[in-house]
Amino acid sequence: MNIQNIFKGIRYYSPMTQVVIVGFVCFLCPGMFNALNGMGGGGQMDRTTTNNANTALYCTFIVFGIIGGSIVNLCGVRYTIAISGLSYALYSGSYIYLNHTGNGAFTIAAGAILGIGAGVMWAAQGMIMVSYPREEEKGRYIAVFWIIFNLGGMLGGILPFAINYNTDTDSLSDGVYIAFVVLECLGACLGLVLAPPSKVVRNDGTSVVLVKYTNAGREAIEIVKLFLNPMMLGLIPMCFTSNFFYSYQFGPVNGSIFNLRTRGFNNIFYWGFQMLAAYLLSFLLDNINMTRRKRGLIAFGIVAVFFNCIWGGSLKLQLRYTHGPISATETTDYPGGLLDFKDSKRVAGPMILYMLYGIGDALYQNFAYWIIGSLTNDNQKLSRYAGFYKGIQSLGATVAWQLDAKNVTYLHQLIGNWVLLVISLGPMLYVVTTLKDHSEDAIPQSAVKDIESDAEKAVDSDQLTV
Protein backbone atom coordinates (compact mmCIF):
# COMPACT_ATOMS: atom_id res chain seq x y z
CA MET A 1 0.00 0.00 0.00
CA ASN A 2 1.47 3.37 -1.01
CA ILE A 3 0.82 6.87 0.28
CA GLN A 4 -1.44 7.77 -2.64
CA ASN A 5 -3.72 4.84 -1.91
CA ILE A 6 -3.91 5.77 1.76
CA PHE A 7 -5.17 9.27 1.01
CA LYS A 8 -7.23 8.41 -2.04
CA GLY A 9 -10.86 9.36 -1.68
CA ILE A 10 -10.46 11.44 1.49
CA ARG A 11 -13.11 14.17 1.59
CA TYR A 12 -12.98 17.17 3.91
CA TYR A 13 -16.75 17.03 4.41
CA SER A 14 -16.79 13.30 5.18
CA PRO A 15 -17.70 12.11 8.70
CA MET A 16 -14.38 10.30 9.14
CA THR A 17 -12.37 13.41 8.33
CA GLN A 18 -14.33 15.38 10.90
CA VAL A 19 -13.89 12.68 13.55
CA VAL A 20 -10.14 12.64 12.86
CA ILE A 21 -9.97 16.44 13.23
CA VAL A 22 -11.87 16.43 16.52
CA GLY A 23 -9.67 13.53 17.60
CA PHE A 24 -6.56 15.68 17.13
CA VAL A 25 -8.22 18.56 18.98
CA CYS A 26 -8.73 16.22 21.92
CA PHE A 27 -5.23 14.80 21.41
CA LEU A 28 -3.84 18.29 22.06
CA CYS A 29 -6.27 19.53 24.72
CA PRO A 30 -7.95 16.85 26.91
CA GLY A 31 -5.11 14.46 26.01
CA MET A 32 -2.54 16.78 27.57
CA PHE A 33 -4.80 17.31 30.57
CA ASN A 34 -5.08 13.55 31.05
CA ALA A 35 -1.31 13.22 30.87
CA LEU A 36 -0.90 15.95 33.49
CA ASN A 37 -3.46 14.39 35.80
CA GLY A 38 -1.96 10.97 35.21
CA MET A 39 1.29 12.15 36.80
CA GLY A 40 -0.51 12.25 40.15
CA GLY A 41 -1.14 15.67 41.65
CA GLY A 42 -0.64 17.36 38.28
CA GLY A 43 3.05 16.59 38.57
CA GLN A 44 3.31 18.13 42.06
CA MET A 45 4.59 16.34 45.14
CA ASP A 46 1.65 17.67 47.18
CA ARG A 47 -1.61 16.57 45.54
CA THR A 48 -3.84 18.88 47.62
CA THR A 49 -4.05 21.76 45.13
CA THR A 50 -4.64 19.45 42.18
CA ASN A 51 -7.33 17.51 44.05
CA ASN A 52 -9.13 20.76 44.91
CA ALA A 53 -8.69 22.06 41.36
CA ASN A 54 -10.17 18.84 40.00
CA THR A 55 -13.08 19.17 42.41
CA ALA A 56 -13.73 22.72 41.17
CA LEU A 57 -13.34 21.51 37.59
CA TYR A 58 -15.85 18.72 37.88
CA CYS A 59 -18.34 20.85 39.83
CA THR A 60 -18.66 23.23 36.88
CA PHE A 61 -18.34 20.30 34.47
CA ILE A 62 -21.48 18.75 35.98
CA VAL A 63 -23.56 21.78 35.00
CA PHE A 64 -21.94 22.58 31.67
CA GLY A 65 -21.74 18.93 30.70
CA ILE A 66 -25.50 18.59 31.06
CA ILE A 67 -26.29 21.88 29.30
CA GLY A 68 -23.30 21.60 26.95
CA GLY A 69 -25.27 19.70 24.31
CA SER A 70 -27.80 22.51 24.11
CA ILE A 71 -25.02 25.12 23.90
CA VAL A 72 -23.54 23.20 20.97
CA ASN A 73 -26.95 22.89 19.30
CA LEU A 74 -27.42 26.65 19.57
CA CYS A 75 -23.88 27.91 18.89
CA GLY A 76 -22.34 25.22 16.67
CA VAL A 77 -19.24 23.08 17.00
CA ARG A 78 -16.31 25.11 15.66
CA TYR A 79 -16.22 28.14 17.91
CA THR A 80 -17.43 26.28 20.99
CA ILE A 81 -14.62 23.73 20.63
CA ALA A 82 -11.98 26.38 19.85
CA ILE A 83 -12.88 28.58 22.83
CA SER A 84 -13.17 25.54 25.10
CA GLY A 85 -9.68 24.44 24.08
CA LEU A 86 -8.17 27.62 25.50
CA SER A 87 -9.44 26.68 28.97
CA TYR A 88 -7.09 23.68 28.92
CA ALA A 89 -4.10 25.93 28.20
CA LEU A 90 -5.10 28.24 31.06
CA TYR A 91 -5.22 25.31 33.46
CA SER A 92 -1.80 23.94 32.49
CA GLY A 93 -0.31 27.42 32.64
CA SER A 94 -1.61 27.90 36.18
CA TYR A 95 0.90 25.30 37.41
CA ILE A 96 3.77 27.59 36.40
CA TYR A 97 2.35 30.16 38.81
CA LEU A 98 1.96 27.44 41.43
CA ASN A 99 5.60 26.39 40.99
CA HIS A 100 6.82 29.92 41.71
CA THR A 101 4.39 31.07 44.42
CA GLY A 102 3.08 27.95 46.11
CA ASN A 103 -0.36 29.59 45.99
CA GLY A 104 -2.96 27.20 44.64
CA ALA A 105 -5.85 29.69 44.29
CA PHE A 106 -5.18 30.42 40.61
CA THR A 107 -4.93 26.72 39.77
CA ILE A 108 -8.24 26.01 41.53
CA ALA A 109 -9.94 28.92 39.70
CA ALA A 110 -8.46 27.71 36.40
CA GLY A 111 -9.90 24.28 37.18
CA ALA A 112 -13.38 25.77 37.56
CA ILE A 113 -13.02 27.59 34.22
CA LEU A 114 -11.76 24.41 32.59
CA GLY A 115 -14.89 22.60 33.78
CA ILE A 116 -16.99 25.04 31.75
CA GLY A 117 -14.88 24.58 28.63
CA ALA A 118 -14.58 20.82 29.00
CA GLY A 119 -18.32 20.36 29.45
CA VAL A 120 -19.05 22.09 26.16
CA MET A 121 -16.13 20.50 24.28
CA TRP A 122 -17.03 16.94 25.24
CA ALA A 123 -20.69 17.46 24.33
CA ALA A 124 -19.60 18.61 20.85
CA GLN A 125 -17.06 15.81 20.55
CA GLY A 126 -19.58 13.17 21.57
CA MET A 127 -22.13 14.43 19.06
CA ILE A 128 -19.60 14.34 16.21
CA MET A 129 -18.26 10.91 17.14
CA VAL A 130 -21.52 9.01 17.52
CA SER A 131 -23.93 10.85 15.21
CA TYR A 132 -21.77 11.30 12.10
CA PRO A 133 -21.13 7.61 11.24
CA ARG A 134 -23.67 5.10 9.98
CA GLU A 135 -25.03 2.64 12.54
CA GLU A 136 -22.73 -0.18 11.47
CA GLU A 137 -19.67 2.09 11.72
CA LYS A 138 -20.08 3.61 15.17
CA GLY A 139 -17.71 1.23 16.94
CA ARG A 140 -14.97 1.96 14.39
CA TYR A 141 -15.44 5.73 14.60
CA ILE A 142 -15.31 5.62 18.39
CA ALA A 143 -12.10 3.57 18.16
CA VAL A 144 -10.51 5.96 15.65
CA PHE A 145 -11.25 8.90 17.91
CA TRP A 146 -10.04 7.07 21.01
CA ILE A 147 -6.75 6.09 19.37
CA ILE A 148 -5.96 9.63 18.22
CA PHE A 149 -7.12 11.15 21.51
CA ASN A 150 -4.92 8.86 23.58
CA LEU A 151 -1.88 9.66 21.48
CA GLY A 152 -2.06 12.91 23.45
CA GLY A 153 -1.81 11.03 26.71
CA MET A 154 1.16 9.10 25.37
CA LEU A 155 2.93 12.28 24.25
CA GLY A 156 2.09 13.83 27.60
CA GLY A 157 3.77 10.88 29.28
CA ILE A 158 6.86 11.07 27.09
CA LEU A 159 7.45 14.79 27.79
CA PRO A 160 7.82 14.57 31.60
CA PHE A 161 9.63 11.25 31.33
CA ALA A 162 12.25 12.72 28.99
CA ILE A 163 12.57 16.13 30.66
CA ASN A 164 12.79 14.73 34.18
CA TYR A 165 14.78 11.60 33.31
CA ASN A 166 17.98 12.74 35.07
CA THR A 167 16.41 14.71 37.91
CA ASP A 168 15.35 13.70 41.38
CA THR A 169 12.76 16.47 41.77
CA ASP A 170 9.27 15.57 42.96
CA SER A 171 7.52 18.23 40.85
CA LEU A 172 7.45 18.93 37.13
CA SER A 173 9.58 21.80 35.80
CA ASP A 174 8.22 24.94 34.12
CA GLY A 175 9.41 23.59 30.77
CA VAL A 176 6.96 20.69 30.88
CA TYR A 177 4.03 22.96 31.70
CA ILE A 178 5.03 25.42 28.96
CA ALA A 179 5.11 22.57 26.44
CA PHE A 180 1.60 21.57 27.52
CA VAL A 181 0.32 25.16 27.12
CA VAL A 182 1.74 25.46 23.58
CA LEU A 183 0.22 22.15 22.49
CA GLU A 184 -3.18 23.00 23.99
CA CYS A 185 -3.26 26.37 22.22
CA LEU A 186 -2.58 24.55 18.95
CA GLY A 187 -5.49 22.23 19.72
CA ALA A 188 -7.82 25.17 20.31
CA CYS A 189 -6.87 26.66 16.92
CA LEU A 190 -7.44 23.29 15.24
CA GLY A 191 -11.08 23.42 16.36
CA LEU A 192 -11.65 26.17 13.79
CA VAL A 193 -10.82 23.68 11.02
CA LEU A 194 -13.97 21.63 11.67
CA ALA A 195 -16.70 21.82 9.03
CA PRO A 196 -20.24 22.95 9.88
CA PRO A 197 -22.40 19.85 10.52
CA SER A 198 -24.88 21.04 7.87
CA LYS A 199 -22.22 20.43 5.21
CA VAL A 200 -21.06 16.99 6.33
CA VAL A 201 -22.34 14.16 4.11
CA ARG A 202 -21.77 10.44 4.49
CA ASN A 203 -20.46 8.31 1.63
CA ASP A 204 -23.96 6.94 1.00
CA GLY A 205 -25.28 10.45 0.36
CA THR A 206 -27.10 10.93 3.65
CA SER A 207 -26.66 14.09 5.68
CA VAL A 208 -25.44 13.84 9.27
CA VAL A 209 -27.94 16.52 10.25
CA LEU A 210 -31.54 15.58 10.95
CA VAL A 211 -33.28 18.80 9.97
CA LYS A 212 -34.94 20.34 12.98
CA TYR A 213 -35.37 23.81 14.37
CA THR A 214 -34.19 24.59 17.88
CA ASN A 215 -34.00 27.55 20.19
CA ALA A 216 -33.09 28.27 23.80
CA GLY A 217 -36.59 27.52 25.09
CA ARG A 218 -36.78 24.17 23.39
CA GLU A 219 -33.29 23.23 24.54
CA ALA A 220 -34.22 24.03 28.15
CA ILE A 221 -37.22 21.71 27.88
CA GLU A 222 -35.11 18.96 26.30
CA ILE A 223 -32.57 19.17 29.13
CA VAL A 224 -35.37 18.59 31.66
CA LYS A 225 -36.61 15.64 29.58
CA LEU A 226 -33.22 13.97 29.93
CA PHE A 227 -33.99 13.37 33.60
CA LEU A 228 -37.34 11.82 32.69
CA ASN A 229 -35.93 9.52 30.00
CA PRO A 230 -35.89 5.90 31.30
CA MET A 231 -32.81 5.02 29.25
CA MET A 232 -30.84 8.02 30.56
CA LEU A 233 -31.90 7.26 34.12
CA GLY A 234 -30.77 3.67 33.65
CA LEU A 235 -27.35 4.86 32.50
CA ILE A 236 -26.74 7.19 35.47
CA PRO A 237 -24.75 4.58 37.48
CA MET A 238 -22.61 3.85 34.40
CA CYS A 239 -22.02 7.56 33.81
CA PHE A 240 -21.22 8.21 37.47
CA THR A 241 -18.68 5.38 37.58
CA SER A 242 -16.96 5.99 34.24
CA ASN A 243 -14.34 8.49 35.53
CA PHE A 244 -14.58 7.74 39.25
CA PHE A 245 -11.54 5.46 39.13
CA TYR A 246 -9.17 8.10 37.73
CA SER A 247 -8.42 9.70 41.10
CA TYR A 248 -7.51 6.33 42.61
CA GLN A 249 -5.43 5.14 39.68
CA PHE A 250 -3.56 8.42 39.20
CA GLY A 251 -3.06 9.31 42.88
CA PRO A 252 -2.99 6.38 45.32
CA VAL A 253 -1.37 4.13 42.70
CA ASN A 254 0.72 5.98 40.11
CA GLY A 255 1.38 9.03 42.27
CA SER A 256 2.16 7.09 45.44
CA ILE A 257 4.44 4.15 44.68
CA PHE A 258 6.37 5.28 41.56
CA ASN A 259 9.00 8.02 41.27
CA LEU A 260 8.35 10.99 38.97
CA ARG A 261 10.02 9.74 35.80
CA THR A 262 8.41 6.32 36.14
CA ARG A 263 4.97 7.94 36.44
CA GLY A 264 5.52 9.47 33.01
CA PHE A 265 6.83 6.16 31.73
CA ASN A 266 3.71 4.40 33.06
CA ASN A 267 1.42 6.88 31.35
CA ILE A 268 2.99 6.16 27.97
CA PHE A 269 1.68 2.61 28.27
CA TYR A 270 -1.51 3.48 30.16
CA TRP A 271 -2.74 5.57 27.23
CA GLY A 272 -1.06 3.37 24.63
CA PHE A 273 -2.91 0.27 25.78
CA GLN A 274 -6.15 2.25 25.62
CA MET A 275 -5.57 2.65 21.90
CA LEU A 276 -5.11 -1.10 21.44
CA ALA A 277 -8.19 -1.95 23.52
CA ALA A 278 -10.39 0.52 21.62
CA TYR A 279 -9.21 -0.86 18.28
CA LEU A 280 -9.91 -4.48 19.21
CA LEU A 281 -13.30 -3.73 20.78
CA SER A 282 -14.47 -1.99 17.60
CA PHE A 283 -14.42 -5.30 15.71
CA LEU A 284 -16.98 -6.70 18.13
CA LEU A 285 -19.18 -3.60 18.31
CA ASP A 286 -19.44 -3.31 14.50
CA ASN A 287 -19.83 -7.02 13.74
CA ILE A 288 -22.86 -7.08 11.45
CA ASN A 289 -23.09 -10.86 11.70
CA MET A 290 -24.55 -10.48 15.20
CA THR A 291 -27.53 -8.51 16.40
CA ARG A 292 -26.78 -5.25 18.20
CA ARG A 293 -28.16 -6.73 21.40
CA LYS A 294 -25.85 -9.76 21.19
CA ARG A 295 -22.82 -7.56 20.54
CA GLY A 296 -23.79 -5.45 23.53
CA LEU A 297 -24.18 -8.46 25.81
CA ILE A 298 -20.75 -9.86 24.84
CA ALA A 299 -19.11 -6.46 25.35
CA PHE A 300 -20.88 -6.13 28.68
CA GLY A 301 -19.50 -9.49 29.80
CA ILE A 302 -15.97 -8.48 28.80
CA VAL A 303 -16.21 -5.19 30.72
CA ALA A 304 -17.70 -6.81 33.82
CA VAL A 305 -15.16 -9.63 34.05
CA PHE A 306 -12.16 -7.46 33.19
CA PHE A 307 -12.91 -4.76 35.74
CA ASN A 308 -13.56 -7.22 38.54
CA CYS A 309 -10.20 -8.85 37.77
CA ILE A 310 -8.23 -5.59 37.85
CA TRP A 311 -9.88 -4.49 41.08
CA GLY A 312 -8.97 -7.86 42.55
CA GLY A 313 -5.36 -7.29 41.51
CA SER A 314 -5.53 -3.78 42.95
CA LEU A 315 -6.64 -5.14 46.31
CA LYS A 316 -3.62 -7.44 46.44
CA LEU A 317 -1.33 -4.48 45.67
CA GLN A 318 -3.09 -2.05 48.00
CA LEU A 319 -2.70 -4.29 51.03
CA ARG A 320 1.06 -3.69 50.81
CA TYR A 321 1.01 0.06 51.56
CA THR A 322 -1.15 2.86 53.01
CA HIS A 323 0.28 6.15 51.74
CA GLY A 324 2.51 7.82 49.16
CA PRO A 325 5.21 10.48 49.66
CA ILE A 326 4.12 12.90 52.38
CA SER A 327 7.04 15.34 52.30
CA ALA A 328 10.56 15.69 50.96
CA THR A 329 11.80 13.62 53.90
CA GLU A 330 8.96 11.11 54.34
CA THR A 331 8.36 8.83 51.38
CA THR A 332 5.84 6.08 50.68
CA ASP A 333 5.49 3.12 53.00
CA TYR A 334 5.44 0.77 49.99
CA PRO A 335 8.02 -1.96 50.70
CA GLY A 336 11.43 -0.82 49.47
CA GLY A 337 10.31 2.76 48.75
CA LEU A 338 9.34 4.38 45.46
CA LEU A 339 9.53 2.17 42.37
CA ASP A 340 11.73 3.02 39.39
CA PHE A 341 11.17 1.55 35.94
CA LYS A 342 14.74 0.23 35.87
CA ASP A 343 14.14 -1.94 38.93
CA SER A 344 12.43 -4.66 36.90
CA LYS A 345 12.00 -7.18 39.70
CA ARG A 346 10.06 -4.81 41.95
CA VAL A 347 8.26 -2.74 39.35
CA ALA A 348 6.95 -5.39 36.92
CA GLY A 349 3.74 -6.35 38.75
CA PRO A 350 2.53 -2.86 39.69
CA MET A 351 3.44 -1.50 36.26
CA ILE A 352 1.53 -4.25 34.43
CA LEU A 353 -1.49 -3.61 36.65
CA TYR A 354 -1.35 0.10 35.79
CA MET A 355 -1.25 -0.74 32.09
CA LEU A 356 -4.31 -2.93 32.56
CA TYR A 357 -6.07 0.08 34.09
CA GLY A 358 -5.70 1.76 30.71
CA ILE A 359 -7.29 -1.18 28.92
CA GLY A 360 -10.17 -1.16 31.39
CA ASP A 361 -10.77 2.57 30.92
CA ALA A 362 -10.94 2.18 27.13
CA LEU A 363 -13.27 -0.82 27.31
CA TYR A 364 -15.65 0.90 29.72
CA GLN A 365 -15.82 4.28 27.99
CA ASN A 366 -15.90 3.00 24.40
CA PHE A 367 -18.71 0.64 25.37
CA ALA A 368 -20.55 3.48 27.11
CA TYR A 369 -20.33 5.71 24.02
CA TRP A 370 -21.48 2.82 21.82
CA ILE A 371 -24.54 2.29 24.02
CA ILE A 372 -25.41 5.99 23.83
CA GLY A 373 -24.86 6.03 20.08
CA SER A 374 -27.17 3.02 19.73
CA LEU A 375 -30.12 4.86 21.27
CA THR A 376 -30.61 7.27 18.35
CA ASN A 377 -29.08 8.73 15.20
CA ASP A 378 -30.45 12.22 15.87
CA ASN A 379 -27.45 14.52 16.28
CA GLN A 380 -29.33 17.02 18.45
CA LYS A 381 -30.40 14.27 20.82
CA LEU A 382 -26.91 12.76 20.81
CA SER A 383 -25.29 16.09 21.68
CA ARG A 384 -27.58 16.23 24.72
CA TYR A 385 -26.99 12.55 25.54
CA ALA A 386 -23.21 13.03 25.32
CA GLY A 387 -23.45 16.10 27.53
CA PHE A 388 -25.59 14.22 30.02
CA TYR A 389 -23.04 11.40 30.08
CA LYS A 390 -20.16 13.80 30.72
CA GLY A 391 -22.15 15.78 33.30
CA ILE A 392 -23.04 12.77 35.44
CA GLN A 393 -19.54 11.41 34.87
CA SER A 394 -18.18 14.65 36.29
CA LEU A 395 -20.42 14.33 39.35
CA GLY A 396 -18.74 11.02 40.09
CA ALA A 397 -15.29 12.51 39.45
CA THR A 398 -16.06 15.40 41.83
CA VAL A 399 -16.79 12.96 44.62
CA ALA A 400 -13.74 10.82 43.80
CA TRP A 401 -11.23 13.69 43.78
CA GLN A 402 -12.59 15.00 47.07
CA LEU A 403 -12.21 11.57 48.67
CA ASP A 404 -8.49 11.77 47.93
CA ALA A 405 -8.34 15.46 48.94
CA LYS A 406 -9.91 14.59 52.30
CA ASN A 407 -7.32 11.82 52.80
CA VAL A 408 -9.79 8.95 52.71
CA THR A 409 -7.68 5.83 53.08
CA TYR A 410 -6.46 4.25 49.86
CA LEU A 411 -8.11 0.96 50.73
CA HIS A 412 -11.50 2.61 51.22
CA GLN A 413 -11.13 4.45 47.90
CA LEU A 414 -10.46 1.13 46.20
CA ILE A 415 -13.47 -0.52 47.84
CA GLY A 416 -15.64 2.43 46.79
CA ASN A 417 -14.56 2.01 43.18
CA TRP A 418 -15.28 -1.70 43.24
CA VAL A 419 -18.73 -1.26 44.82
CA LEU A 420 -19.70 1.41 42.28
CA LEU A 421 -18.67 -0.87 39.43
CA VAL A 422 -20.92 -3.66 40.71
CA ILE A 423 -23.83 -1.23 41.19
CA SER A 424 -23.46 0.10 37.62
CA LEU A 425 -23.56 -3.31 35.98
CA GLY A 426 -27.25 -4.09 36.59
CA PRO A 427 -28.77 -0.96 35.02
CA MET A 428 -26.20 -1.10 32.20
CA LEU A 429 -27.27 -4.65 31.41
CA TYR A 430 -30.92 -3.60 31.37
CA VAL A 431 -30.27 -0.85 28.80
CA VAL A 432 -28.22 -3.22 26.63
CA THR A 433 -31.05 -5.78 26.56
CA THR A 434 -33.44 -3.12 25.25
CA LEU A 435 -31.26 -2.10 22.29
CA LYS A 436 -32.82 -2.44 18.84
CA ASP A 437 -30.93 -3.28 15.66
CA HIS A 438 -31.81 0.06 14.09
CA SER A 439 -32.39 3.55 15.46
CA GLU A 440 -33.99 6.46 13.58
CA ASP A 441 -32.69 6.65 10.03
CA ALA A 442 -30.82 9.69 8.79
CA ILE A 443 -32.36 11.76 6.01
CA PRO A 444 -30.89 11.80 2.49
CA GLN A 445 -28.82 14.79 1.44
CA SER A 446 -31.36 15.62 -1.28
CA ALA A 447 -33.93 16.39 1.39
CA VAL A 448 -31.92 19.29 2.73
CA LYS A 449 -30.77 20.85 -0.55
CA ASP A 450 -33.79 23.10 -0.71
CA ILE A 451 -32.96 24.72 2.62
CA GLU A 452 -29.16 24.84 2.43
CA SER A 453 -29.35 28.46 1.32
CA ASP A 454 -31.25 29.29 4.51
CA ALA A 455 -28.53 27.60 6.59
CA GLU A 456 -25.87 29.72 4.92
CA LYS A 457 -27.84 32.85 5.82
CA ALA A 458 -28.00 31.85 9.50
CA VAL A 459 -26.18 33.91 12.05
CA ASP A 460 -23.71 31.05 12.41
CA SER A 461 -23.69 28.41 9.69
CA ASP A 462 -21.81 26.18 12.13
CA GLN A 463 -25.05 25.56 14.04
CA LEU A 464 -26.74 22.19 13.94
CA THR A 465 -30.06 23.77 13.03
CA VAL A 466 -30.65 24.34 9.34
PDB file of C-alpha atoms in Angstrom, residues 46-147:
ATOM      1  CA  ASP A  46       1.646  17.669  47.180  1.00  0.00           C
ATOM      2  CA  ARG A  47      -1.614  16.570  45.537  1.00  0.00           C
ATOM      3  CA  THR A  48      -3.844  18.876  47.623  1.00  0.00           C
ATOM      4  CA  THR A  49      -4.051  21.760  45.130  1.00  0.00           C
ATOM      5  CA  THR A  50      -4.639  19.448  42.179  1.00  0.00           C
ATOM      6  CA  ASN A  51      -7.328  17.513  44.049  1.00  0.00           C
ATOM      7  CA  ASN A  52      -9.133  20.757  44.908  1.00  0.00           C
ATOM      8  CA  ALA A  53      -8.687  22.058  41.357  1.00  0.00           C
ATOM      9  CA  ASN A  54     -10.173  18.840  40.001  1.00  0.00           C
ATOM     10  CA  THR A  55     -13.079  19.169  42.406  1.00  0.00           C
ATOM     11  CA  ALA A  56     -13.732  22.719  41.174  1.00  0.00           C
ATOM     12  CA  LEU A  57     -13.338  21.510  37.591  1.00  0.00           C
ATOM     13  CA  TYR A  58     -15.849  18.718  37.882  1.00  0.00           C
ATOM     14  CA  CYS A  59     -18.335  20.848  39.832  1.00  0.00           C
ATOM     15  CA  THR A  60     -18.662  23.233  36.876  1.00  0.00           C
ATOM     16  CA  PHE A  61     -18.341  20.303  34.471  1.00  0.00           C
ATOM     17  CA  ILE A  62     -21.484  18.751  35.983  1.00  0.00           C
ATOM     18  CA  VAL A  63     -23.557  21.781  35.001  1.00  0.00           C
ATOM     19  CA  PHE A  64     -21.938  22.578  31.673  1.00  0.00           C
ATOM     20  CA  GLY A  65     -21.735  18.928  30.701  1.00  0.00           C
ATOM     21  CA  ILE A  66     -25.503  18.588  31.058  1.00  0.00           C
ATOM     22  CA  ILE A  67     -26.291  21.882  29.300  1.00  0.00           C
ATOM     23  CA  GLY A  68     -23.302  21.597  26.945  1.00  0.00           C
ATOM     24  CA  GLY A  69     -25.269  19.704  24.310  1.00  0.00           C
ATOM     25  CA  SER A  70     -27.800  22.514  24.114  1.00  0.00           C
ATOM     26  CA  ILE A  71     -25.023  25.117  23.899  1.00  0.00           C
ATOM     27  CA  VAL A  72     -23.538  23.201  20.968  1.00  0.00           C
ATOM     28  CA  ASN A  73     -26.947  22.886  19.298  1.00  0.00           C
ATOM     29  CA  LEU A  74     -27.425  26.655  19.568  1.00  0.00           C
ATOM     30  CA  CYS A  75     -23.880  27.905  18.889  1.00  0.00           C
ATOM     31  CA  GLY A  76     -22.340  25.222  16.673  1.00  0.00           C
ATOM     32  CA  VAL A  77     -19.241  23.080  16.997  1.00  0.00           C
ATOM     33  CA  ARG A  78     -16.308  25.106  15.656  1.00  0.00           C
ATOM     34  CA  TYR A  79     -16.219  28.137  17.908  1.00  0.00           C
ATOM     35  CA  THR A  80     -17.433  26.284  20.988  1.00  0.00           C
ATOM     36  CA  ILE A  81     -14.622  23.734  20.627  1.00  0.00           C
ATOM     37  CA  ALA A  82     -11.984  26.382  19.855  1.00  0.00           C
ATOM     38  CA  ILE A  83     -12.883  28.576  22.825  1.00  0.00           C
ATOM     39  CA  SER A  84     -13.172  25.545  25.096  1.00  0.00           C
ATOM     40  CA  GLY A  85      -9.684  24.435  24.080  1.00  0.00           C
ATOM     41  CA  LEU A  86      -8.167  27.623  25.500  1.00  0.00           C
ATOM     42  CA  SER A  87      -9.436  26.684  28.969  1.00  0.00           C
ATOM     43  CA  TYR A  88      -7.086  23.675  28.921  1.00  0.00           C
ATOM     44  CA  ALA A  89      -4.103  25.934  28.203  1.00  0.00           C
ATOM     45  CA  LEU A  90      -5.103  28.238  31.063  1.00  0.00           C
ATOM     46  CA  TYR A  91      -5.222  25.305  33.465  1.00  0.00           C
ATOM     47  CA  SER A  92      -1.801  23.937  32.491  1.00  0.00           C
ATOM     48  CA  GLY A  93      -0.311  27.420  32.645  1.00  0.00           C
ATOM     49  CA  SER A  94      -1.607  27.905  36.183  1.00  0.00           C
ATOM     50  CA  TYR A  95       0.896  25.304  37.411  1.00  0.00           C
ATOM     51  CA  ILE A  96       3.773  27.591  36.404  1.00  0.00           C
ATOM     52  CA  TYR A  97       2.347  30.159  38.807  1.00  0.00           C
ATOM     53  CA  LEU A  98       1.963  27.437  41.432  1.00  0.00           C
ATOM     54  CA  ASN A  99       5.605  26.393  40.993  1.00  0.00           C
ATOM     55  CA  HIS A 100       6.815  29.924  41.706  1.00  0.00           C
ATOM     56  CA  THR A 101       4.394  31.066  44.417  1.00  0.00           C
ATOM     57  CA  GLY A 102       3.080  27.946  46.112  1.00  0.00           C
ATOM     58  CA  ASN A 103      -0.363  29.590  45.990  1.00  0.00           C
ATOM     59  CA  GLY A 104      -2.964  27.203  44.635  1.00  0.00           C
ATOM     60  CA  ALA A 105      -5.854  29.693  44.292  1.00  0.00           C
ATOM     61  CA  PHE A 106      -5.177  30.418  40.612  1.00  0.00           C
ATOM     62  CA  THR A 107      -4.930  26.719  39.765  1.00  0.00           C
ATOM     63  CA  ILE A 108      -8.237  26.011  41.534  1.00  0.00           C
ATOM     64  CA  ALA A 109      -9.935  28.918  39.701  1.00  0.00           C
ATOM     65  CA  ALA A 110      -8.465  27.708  36.402  1.00  0.00           C
ATOM     66  CA  GLY A 111      -9.896  24.284  37.179  1.00  0.00           C
ATOM     67  CA  ALA A 112     -13.383  25.767  37.563  1.00  0.00           C
ATOM     68  CA  ILE A 113     -13.021  27.586  34.218  1.00  0.00           C
ATOM     69  CA  LEU A 114     -11.763  24.406  32.591  1.00  0.00           C
ATOM     70  CA  GLY A 115     -14.893  22.600  33.780  1.00  0.00           C
ATOM     71  CA  ILE A 116     -16.987  25.042  31.754  1.00  0.00           C
ATOM     72  CA  GLY A 117     -14.881  24.579  28.633  1.00  0.00           C
ATOM     73  CA  ALA A 118     -14.579  20.819  29.004  1.00  0.00           C
ATOM     74  CA  GLY A 119     -18.321  20.361  29.451  1.00  0.00           C
ATOM     75  CA  VAL A 120     -19.045  22.091  26.157  1.00  0.00           C
ATOM     76  CA  MET A 121     -16.127  20.500  24.278  1.00  0.00           C
ATOM     77  CA  TRP A 122     -17.028  16.941  25.235  1.00  0.00           C
ATOM     78  CA  ALA A 123     -20.686  17.465  24.326  1.00  0.00           C
ATOM     79  CA  ALA A 124     -19.597  18.614  20.855  1.00  0.00           C
ATOM     80  CA  GLN A 125     -17.059  15.811  20.549  1.00  0.00           C
ATOM     81  CA  GLY A 126     -19.580  13.169  21.569  1.00  0.00           C
ATOM     82  CA  MET A 127     -22.132  14.431  19.056  1.00  0.00           C
ATOM     83  CA  ILE A 128     -19.600  14.341  16.205  1.00  0.00           C
ATOM     84  CA  MET A 129     -18.258  10.912  17.140  1.00  0.00           C
ATOM     85  CA  VAL A 130     -21.521   9.005  17.520  1.00  0.00           C
ATOM     86  CA  SER A 131     -23.931  10.846  15.207  1.00  0.00           C
ATOM     87  CA  TYR A 132     -21.771  11.305  12.096  1.00  0.00           C
ATOM     88  CA  PRO A 133     -21.133   7.612  11.241  1.00  0.00           C
ATOM     89  CA  ARG A 134     -23.671   5.099   9.980  1.00  0.00           C
ATOM     90  CA  GLU A 135     -25.030   2.643  12.539  1.00  0.00           C
ATOM     91  CA  GLU A 136     -22.725  -0.182  11.472  1.00  0.00           C
ATOM     92  CA  GLU A 137     -19.666   2.087  11.724  1.00  0.00           C
ATOM     93  CA  LYS A 138     -20.077   3.609  15.174  1.00  0.00           C
ATOM     94  CA  GLY A 139     -17.710   1.226  16.940  1.00  0.00           C
ATOM     95  CA  ARG A 140     -14.970   1.963  14.388  1.00  0.00           C
ATOM     96  CA  TYR A 141     -15.444   5.726  14.601  1.00  0.00           C
ATOM     97  CA  ILE A 142     -15.312   5.620  18.394  1.00  0.00           C
ATOM     98  CA  ALA A 143     -12.101   3.574  18.165  1.00  0.00           C
ATOM     99  CA  VAL A 144     -10.505   5.957  15.645  1.00  0.00           C
ATOM    100  CA  PHE A 145     -11.249   8.905  17.909  1.00  0.00           C
ATOM    101  CA  TRP A 146     -10.039   7.072  21.010  1.00  0.00           C
ATOM    102  CA  ILE A 147      -6.750   6.090  19.370  1.00  0.00           C
TER     103      ILE A 147
END
